[in-house]
Amino acid sequence: MLSKLNIENLTVGYGDAIVLSDLSLSVEEGQVCAVLGSSGGGKTTLLRAVSGLIEPRSGTIRVGDNVLSGKGRFLQPEERNVGVVFQDYALFPHLTVKENLEFASKDSEILNTFVNLLGLSELLSRNVNQLSGGQKQRVALLRTLAQQPDVILLDEPFANLDQGLRREVRRDTLNLLKGQGVTALLVTHDPAEALLTSDCVAIVEEGRLLASGLTEHVYDRPASLKVARTMGDTVELQIQSSDGHHHKTALGTFELNGKGTTLVARPEHVQLYASDAGPVLKSFRRHGMGYLAEIGDQSFLCNDIKADAGQRVEMDIAQFLAVF
């Protein structure tokens, strides 16, 4: 089941509209790659092109040495050995869990292995419409894995689950994908989910690939402000004056090589402290694992605050992303 996915210069359109333009992406064997981006940016179209549900205008899609599309070749979905887990599960509601699984594979040994891994043995005789959302998601994943695909595509598979259940199902899904060594593309709109689940990430906006690479690298070293924002919360300070290394802002002067108008950091690297200089801290409150601070007409996320409301503050930043 270990196969590399390679997409080269992919262009896809509907009628006169180009939805993906000259997109290239490589996912190594056994990697889970999260595809992030705004709604309508082309994420789902990318999955449709890889699965064979739409024929690209140009470009090549390979899994291992097998050309799925391109170079005068276009394999139909049933010829690709590419599995898909849909957001709405796409299970047969009038069939039992066992019958849904047998639709994918008649190999009882394979089915029993996956059933035991996901703890679904007690659900085999139930109709699908009797299952919870989390149970349906597990059955959908198991049905796809039972086909032993070379690549699995997951289109926002956890979007319909509540927060607590989402964490549990996401953990089980990732463990199973990693345990089986499956190469996967996972579409999500949630950067936190991408950070938790993926080895690599691809950011797709307006049909183009803005950035790709190892998840931690793209998070810590974004290629642009847009990429930085897509990957998670940012703290952005407008530069008042700069010599290319010392950058003066309303919340302090910081050292970082680079030219631009905005200093950017992640909230986990930011601390506010009381100072004789700087603007007044109007208020602050807990926000997730850190704080949301109101300073002037702006709001800043930060990891810690060593000041009281009404005091003047400056900012300490342990690590910057970049100057943009």
Tab-separated table of C-alpha atoms in Angstrom:
chain	number	residue	atom	x	y	z
A	1	MET	CA	0.000	0.000	0.000
A	2	LEU	CA	3.064	2.284	0.029
A	3	SER	CA	2.934	4.554	-3.037
A	4	LYS	CA	4.144	8.049	-3.787
A	5	LEU	CA	1.648	10.561	-5.206
A	6	ASN	CA	3.094	12.943	-7.760
A	7	ILE	CA	1.123	15.763	-9.412
A	8	GLU	CA	2.810	17.825	-12.124
A	9	ASN	CA	1.553	21.045	-13.744
A	10	LEU	CA	-2.100	20.169	-13.152
A	11	THR	CA	-4.729	22.424	-14.718
A	12	VAL	CA	-8.438	21.693	-14.206
A	13	GLY	CA	-11.481	23.629	-15.360
A	14	TYR	CA	-15.249	23.576	-15.503
A	15	GLY	CA	-16.447	25.088	-18.755
A	16	ASP	CA	-14.630	28.386	-19.249
A	17	ALA	CA	-13.566	28.625	-15.593
A	18	ILE	CA	-10.072	27.472	-14.610
A	19	VAL	CA	-10.237	26.069	-11.061
A	20	LEU	CA	-6.692	24.719	-10.703
A	21	SER	CA	-3.793	26.241	-12.609
A	22	ASP	CA	-0.389	24.625	-13.177
A	23	LEU	CA	-0.365	22.968	-9.738
A	24	SER	CA	2.485	20.631	-8.797
A	25	LEU	CA	2.606	18.618	-5.574
A	26	SER	CA	4.490	15.558	-4.354
A	27	VAL	CA	3.471	13.410	-1.374
A	28	GLU	CA	5.957	10.772	-0.257
A	29	GLU	CA	5.040	7.166	0.495
A	30	GLY	CA	3.110	6.849	3.739
A	31	GLN	CA	2.766	10.598	4.302
A	32	VAL	CA	-0.475	12.339	5.260
A	33	CYS	CA	-0.632	15.666	3.417
A	34	ALA	CA	-3.170	18.257	4.577
A	35	VAL	CA	-4.622	20.506	1.880
A	36	LEU	CA	-5.536	23.916	3.328
A	37	GLY	CA	-7.147	26.969	1.796
A	38	SER	CA	-10.245	29.136	1.533
A	39	SER	CA	-13.603	27.782	0.359
A	40	GLY	CA	-13.752	27.726	-3.405
A	41	GLY	CA	-9.967	27.746	-3.697
A	42	GLY	CA	-9.745	24.405	-5.487
A	43	LYS	CA	-9.114	21.887	-2.664
A	44	THR	CA	-12.005	19.552	-3.471
A	45	THR	CA	-11.367	19.878	-7.213
A	46	LEU	CA	-7.847	18.606	-6.552
A	47	LEU	CA	-9.285	15.495	-4.886
A	48	ARG	CA	-11.745	15.026	-7.759
A	49	ALA	CA	-8.899	15.153	-10.268
A	50	VAL	CA	-6.799	12.598	-8.344
A	51	SER	CA	-9.782	10.270	-7.897
A	52	GLY	CA	-10.746	10.460	-11.595
A	53	LEU	CA	-14.083	12.181	-11.116
A	54	ILE	CA	-12.957	15.004	-13.408
A	55	GLU	CA	-10.531	14.932	-16.328
A	56	PRO	CA	-7.800	17.600	-16.157
A	57	ARG	CA	-7.144	20.002	-19.021
A	58	SER	CA	-3.410	19.292	-18.739
A	59	GLY	CA	-0.767	17.945	-16.406
A	60	THR	CA	0.124	14.531	-15.040
A	61	ILE	CA	-0.997	12.575	-11.980
A	62	ARG	CA	1.041	9.521	-10.954
A	63	VAL	CA	0.795	7.041	-8.114
A	64	GLY	CA	4.101	5.238	-7.931
A	65	ASP	CA	5.003	4.429	-11.538
A	66	ASN	CA	1.357	4.294	-12.621
A	67	VAL	CA	0.130	7.274	-14.672
A	68	LEU	CA	-3.484	7.978	-13.673
A	69	SER	CA	-3.929	10.897	-16.045
A	70	GLY	CA	-1.733	12.740	-18.500
A	71	LYS	CA	0.441	11.857	-21.473
A	72	GLY	CA	-2.646	10.809	-23.422
A	73	ARG	CA	-3.918	8.517	-20.654
A	74	PHE	CA	-6.932	8.866	-18.355
A	75	LEU	CA	-7.953	6.059	-16.009
A	76	GLN	CA	-11.541	5.873	-14.799
A	77	PRO	CA	-12.101	6.007	-11.002
A	78	GLU	CA	-12.597	2.233	-10.714
A	79	GLU	CA	-9.256	1.644	-12.453
A	80	ARG	CA	-7.151	3.821	-10.140
A	81	ASN	CA	-7.074	2.029	-6.793
A	82	VAL	CA	-7.613	5.388	-5.091
A	83	GLY	CA	-9.896	5.393	-2.056
A	84	VAL	CA	-12.133	8.313	-1.071
A	85	VAL	CA	-13.661	9.137	2.327
A	86	PHE	CA	-16.406	11.700	1.779
A	87	GLN	CA	-17.595	14.336	4.245
A	88	ASP	CA	-21.107	12.816	4.189
A	89	TYR	CA	-19.644	9.259	4.530
A	90	ALA	CA	-21.443	7.945	1.364
A	91	LEU	CA	-22.589	4.778	3.157
A	92	PHE	CA	-25.616	2.726	2.083
A	93	PRO	CA	-28.236	3.556	4.737
A	94	HIS	CA	-30.429	0.515	3.995
A	95	LEU	CA	-27.564	-1.929	4.570
A	96	THR	CA	-25.905	-3.118	7.760
A	97	VAL	CA	-22.348	-2.186	8.692
A	98	LYS	CA	-21.169	-5.640	7.610
A	99	GLU	CA	-22.929	-5.361	4.257
A	100	ASN	CA	-21.413	-1.930	3.671
A	101	LEU	CA	-17.954	-3.338	4.360
A	102	GLU	CA	-18.503	-6.386	2.160
A	103	PHE	CA	-19.408	-4.047	-0.679
A	104	ALA	CA	-15.762	-2.945	-0.590
A	105	SER	CA	-14.116	-6.319	0.024
A	106	LYS	CA	-15.156	-9.948	0.321
A	107	ASP	CA	-11.909	-10.859	2.059
A	108	SER	CA	-13.077	-11.703	5.577
A	109	GLU	CA	-9.527	-11.752	6.948
A	110	ILE	CA	-8.869	-8.178	5.833
A	111	LEU	CA	-12.259	-6.997	7.087
A	112	ASN	CA	-11.820	-8.653	10.474
A	113	THR	CA	-8.397	-7.041	10.878
A	114	PHE	CA	-9.755	-3.551	10.331
A	115	VAL	CA	-12.936	-4.180	12.336
A	116	ASN	CA	-10.822	-5.182	15.326
A	117	LEU	CA	-8.459	-2.225	14.899
A	118	LEU	CA	-11.357	0.233	15.056
A	119	GLY	CA	-13.401	-1.706	17.620
A	120	LEU	CA	-16.455	-2.066	15.362
A	121	SER	CA	-17.240	-5.756	15.911
A	122	GLU	CA	-20.319	-5.009	18.017
A	123	LEU	CA	-21.763	-2.797	15.255
A	124	LEU	CA	-21.591	-5.228	12.332
A	125	SER	CA	-25.267	-6.195	12.450
A	126	ARG	CA	-26.590	-2.632	12.861
A	127	ASN	CA	-28.080	-0.630	10.026
A	128	VAL	CA	-26.021	2.414	9.133
A	129	ASN	CA	-28.897	4.757	10.003
A	130	GLN	CA	-28.632	3.526	13.607
A	131	LEU	CA	-25.042	4.746	13.981
A	132	SER	CA	-23.697	7.959	15.488
A	133	GLY	CA	-21.653	10.369	13.390
A	134	GLY	CA	-18.387	9.072	14.820
A	135	GLN	CA	-19.349	5.470	14.149
A	136	LYS	CA	-20.317	6.304	10.565
A	137	GLN	CA	-16.972	8.010	10.046
A	138	ARG	CA	-15.103	4.936	11.291
A	139	VAL	CA	-17.146	2.634	9.049
A	140	ALA	CA	-16.508	4.890	6.035
A	141	LEU	CA	-12.765	4.850	6.725
A	142	LEU	CA	-12.735	1.105	7.269
A	143	ARG	CA	-14.660	0.495	4.046
A	144	THR	CA	-12.138	2.553	2.128
A	145	LEU	CA	-9.104	0.878	3.712
A	146	ALA	CA	-10.596	-2.570	3.034
A	147	GLN	CA	-10.124	-1.878	-0.675
A	148	GLN	CA	-6.364	-1.644	0.040
A	149	PRO	CA	-5.937	1.529	-2.020
A	150	ASP	CA	-2.592	2.987	-3.029
A	151	VAL	CA	-3.764	6.462	-1.969
A	152	ILE	CA	-6.639	7.660	0.223
A	153	LEU	CA	-8.377	11.022	-0.253
A	154	LEU	CA	-10.284	12.496	2.704
A	155	ASP	CA	-12.568	15.471	2.043
A	156	GLU	CA	-13.067	17.302	5.383
A	157	PRO	CA	-13.866	13.957	7.049
A	158	PHE	CA	-14.332	15.376	10.560
A	159	ALA	CA	-16.351	18.487	9.710
A	160	ASN	CA	-19.714	17.017	10.749
A	161	LEU	CA	-18.532	15.890	14.196
A	162	ASP	CA	-18.700	17.875	17.428
A	163	GLN	CA	-15.410	19.041	18.967
A	164	GLY	CA	-14.904	16.232	21.472
A	165	LEU	CA	-15.801	13.458	19.058
A	166	ARG	CA	-13.742	15.085	16.325
A	167	ARG	CA	-10.580	14.757	18.415
A	168	GLU	CA	-11.264	11.092	19.127
A	169	VAL	CA	-12.119	10.114	15.542
A	170	ARG	CA	-9.238	12.177	14.167
A	171	ARG	CA	-6.817	10.357	16.475
A	172	ASP	CA	-8.164	6.929	15.479
A	173	THR	CA	-8.057	7.841	11.788
A	174	LEU	CA	-4.472	9.050	11.958
A	175	ASN	CA	-3.334	5.995	13.919
A	176	LEU	CA	-4.925	3.694	11.359
A	177	LEU	CA	-3.498	5.537	8.357
A	178	LYS	CA	-0.032	5.538	9.909
A	179	GLY	CA	-0.331	1.929	10.999
A	180	GLN	CA	-1.177	0.868	7.455
A	181	GLY	CA	1.408	3.152	5.850
A	182	VAL	CA	-1.163	4.727	3.556
A	183	THR	CA	-0.366	7.812	1.477
A	184	ALA	CA	-3.189	10.306	2.016
A	185	LEU	CA	-4.475	13.729	0.990
A	186	LEU	CA	-6.683	15.278	3.681
A	187	VAL	CA	-8.666	18.414	2.842
A	188	THR	CA	-9.389	20.634	5.833
A	189	HIS	CA	-10.177	24.284	6.533
A	190	ASP	CA	-8.741	24.004	10.068
A	191	PRO	CA	-5.005	24.793	10.441
A	192	ALA	CA	-4.943	23.238	13.919
A	193	GLU	CA	-6.204	20.001	12.413
A	194	ALA	CA	-3.493	20.156	9.768
A	195	LEU	CA	-0.823	20.630	12.440
A	196	LEU	CA	-2.142	17.688	14.456
A	197	THR	CA	-2.642	15.197	11.644
A	198	SER	CA	-0.276	15.843	8.761
A	199	ASP	CA	3.339	15.210	7.847
A	200	CYS	CA	3.193	17.798	5.092
A	201	VAL	CA	0.845	20.539	3.972
A	202	ALA	CA	-0.244	22.137	0.708
A	203	ILE	CA	-1.910	25.558	0.692
A	204	VAL	CA	-4.185	26.095	-2.297
A	205	GLU	CA	-5.753	29.494	-2.982
A	206	GLU	CA	-7.571	30.635	-6.109
A	207	GLY	CA	-6.485	27.494	-7.918
A	208	ARG	CA	-2.774	27.905	-7.272
A	209	LEU	CA	-0.359	26.275	-4.866
A	210	LEU	CA	0.921	29.002	-2.530
A	211	ALA	CA	3.162	26.753	-0.453
A	212	SER	CA	3.945	23.126	0.282
A	213	GLY	CA	6.380	21.232	2.459
A	214	LEU	CA	6.752	19.641	5.863
A	215	THR	CA	4.004	20.968	8.133
A	216	GLU	CA	6.328	22.326	10.815
A	217	HIS	CA	8.485	24.055	8.207
A	218	VAL	CA	5.562	25.832	6.532
A	219	TYR	CA	4.208	26.824	9.963
A	220	ASP	CA	7.521	28.212	11.251
A	221	ARG	CA	8.887	29.601	7.961
A	222	PRO	CA	5.955	30.747	5.832
A	223	ALA	CA	6.723	32.074	2.369
A	224	SER	CA	4.283	34.983	2.666
A	225	LEU	CA	1.925	36.717	5.071
A	226	LYS	CA	-0.985	34.912	3.419
A	227	VAL	CA	0.657	31.545	4.105
A	228	ALA	CA	1.434	32.569	7.698
A	229	ARG	CA	-2.225	33.471	8.321
A	230	THR	CA	-3.514	30.314	6.652
A	231	MET	CA	-1.352	28.125	8.901
A	232	GLY	CA	-2.628	29.655	12.148
A	233	ASP	CA	-2.950	32.707	14.369
A	234	THR	CA	-0.416	35.485	13.906
A	235	VAL	CA	0.769	38.521	15.841
A	236	GLU	CA	1.404	41.341	13.376
A	237	LEU	CA	3.226	44.555	14.276
A	238	GLN	CA	3.350	47.476	11.880
A	239	ILE	CA	6.894	48.789	11.423
A	240	GLN	CA	7.233	52.526	12.045
A	241	SER	CA	10.877	52.784	10.999
A	242	SER	CA	13.623	50.317	10.103
A	243	ASP	CA	17.249	50.046	9.004
A	244	GLY	CA	16.754	46.492	7.713
A	245	HIS	CA	17.724	44.926	11.047
A	246	HIS	CA	16.276	47.100	13.840
A	247	HIS	CA	12.529	47.526	13.443
A	248	LYS	CA	10.703	50.089	15.576
A	249	THR	CA	7.036	49.399	16.394
A	250	ALA	CA	4.500	50.781	18.862
A	251	LEU	CA	5.277	47.861	21.176
A	252	GLY	CA	9.057	47.964	21.088
A	253	THR	CA	12.073	47.783	18.808
A	254	PHE	CA	13.016	44.331	17.518
A	255	GLU	CA	16.036	42.871	15.769
A	256	LEU	CA	15.501	40.753	12.671
A	257	ASN	CA	17.078	40.852	9.243
A	258	GLY	CA	14.579	41.725	6.544
A	259	LYS	CA	12.726	44.487	4.777
A	260	GLY	CA	8.988	45.050	4.799
A	261	THR	CA	6.134	46.762	6.582
A	262	THR	CA	5.034	44.087	9.071
A	263	LEU	CA	6.774	41.982	11.728
A	264	VAL	CA	5.041	38.620	12.161
A	265	ALA	CA	5.214	36.068	14.996
A	266	ARG	CA	3.116	33.267	16.458
A	267	PRO	CA	1.177	33.961	19.694
A	268	GLU	CA	2.971	31.160	21.574
A	269	HIS	CA	6.216	33.137	21.244
A	270	VAL	CA	4.811	36.456	22.472
A	271	GLN	CA	4.706	37.945	25.980
A	272	LEU	CA	3.515	41.358	27.168
A	273	TYR	CA	5.243	42.988	30.133
A	274	ALA	CA	4.760	46.210	32.082
A	275	SER	CA	6.918	49.119	30.930
A	276	ASP	CA	7.327	52.859	31.361
A	277	ALA	CA	7.033	53.185	27.603
A	278	GLY	CA	4.562	51.731	25.138
A	279	PRO	CA	0.789	51.946	24.798
A	280	VAL	CA	-1.739	51.195	27.529
A	281	LEU	CA	-3.063	47.678	28.017
A	282	LYS	CA	-6.814	48.342	27.999
A	283	SER	CA	-7.930	44.824	28.937
A	284	PHE	CA	-7.143	41.151	28.511
A	285	ARG	CA	-8.817	37.783	28.933
A	286	ARG	CA	-8.041	34.107	28.620
A	287	HIS	CA	-8.168	32.786	25.076
A	288	GLY	CA	-7.386	29.123	24.489
A	289	MET	CA	-3.972	28.381	25.998
A	290	GLY	CA	-3.022	32.066	26.123
A	291	TYR	CA	-4.535	35.545	26.269
A	292	LEU	CA	-6.302	38.041	24.063
A	293	ALA	CA	-5.076	41.552	24.849
A	294	GLU	CA	-6.706	44.846	23.850
A	295	ILE	CA	-4.154	47.586	23.206
A	296	GLY	CA	-5.393	50.804	21.663
A	297	ASP	CA	-7.684	49.878	18.791
A	298	GLN	CA	-5.963	46.535	18.190
A	299	SER	CA	-6.220	43.023	19.618
A	300	PHE	CA	-3.208	40.755	20.103
A	301	LEU	CA	-2.972	37.076	20.986
A	302	CYS	CA	-0.099	36.210	23.294
A	303	ASN	CA	1.242	33.426	25.468
A	304	ASP	CA	1.593	35.392	28.721
A	305	ILE	CA	0.944	38.825	30.232
A	306	LYS	CA	3.044	40.226	33.075
A	307	ALA	CA	1.072	43.437	33.542
A	308	ASP	CA	-2.271	44.688	34.751
A	309	ALA	CA	-4.963	46.415	32.751
A	310	GLY	CA	-4.292	50.139	32.662
A	311	GLN	CA	-0.500	49.768	32.651
A	312	ARG	CA	1.774	50.618	29.752
A	313	VAL	CA	3.246	47.553	28.087
A	314	GLU	CA	5.866	46.420	25.639
A	315	MET	CA	6.158	43.116	23.852
A	316	ASP	CA	8.801	40.408	24.138
A	317	ILE	CA	8.989	38.051	21.159
A	318	ALA	CA	11.103	34.915	21.490
A	319	GLN	CA	10.876	33.929	17.838
A	320	PHE	CA	9.751	35.700	14.693
A	321	LEU	CA	8.373	34.183	11.520
A	322	ALA	CA	9.557	36.921	9.175
A	323	VAL	CA	9.260	40.510	8.034
A	324	PHE	CA	6.702	40.882	5.244
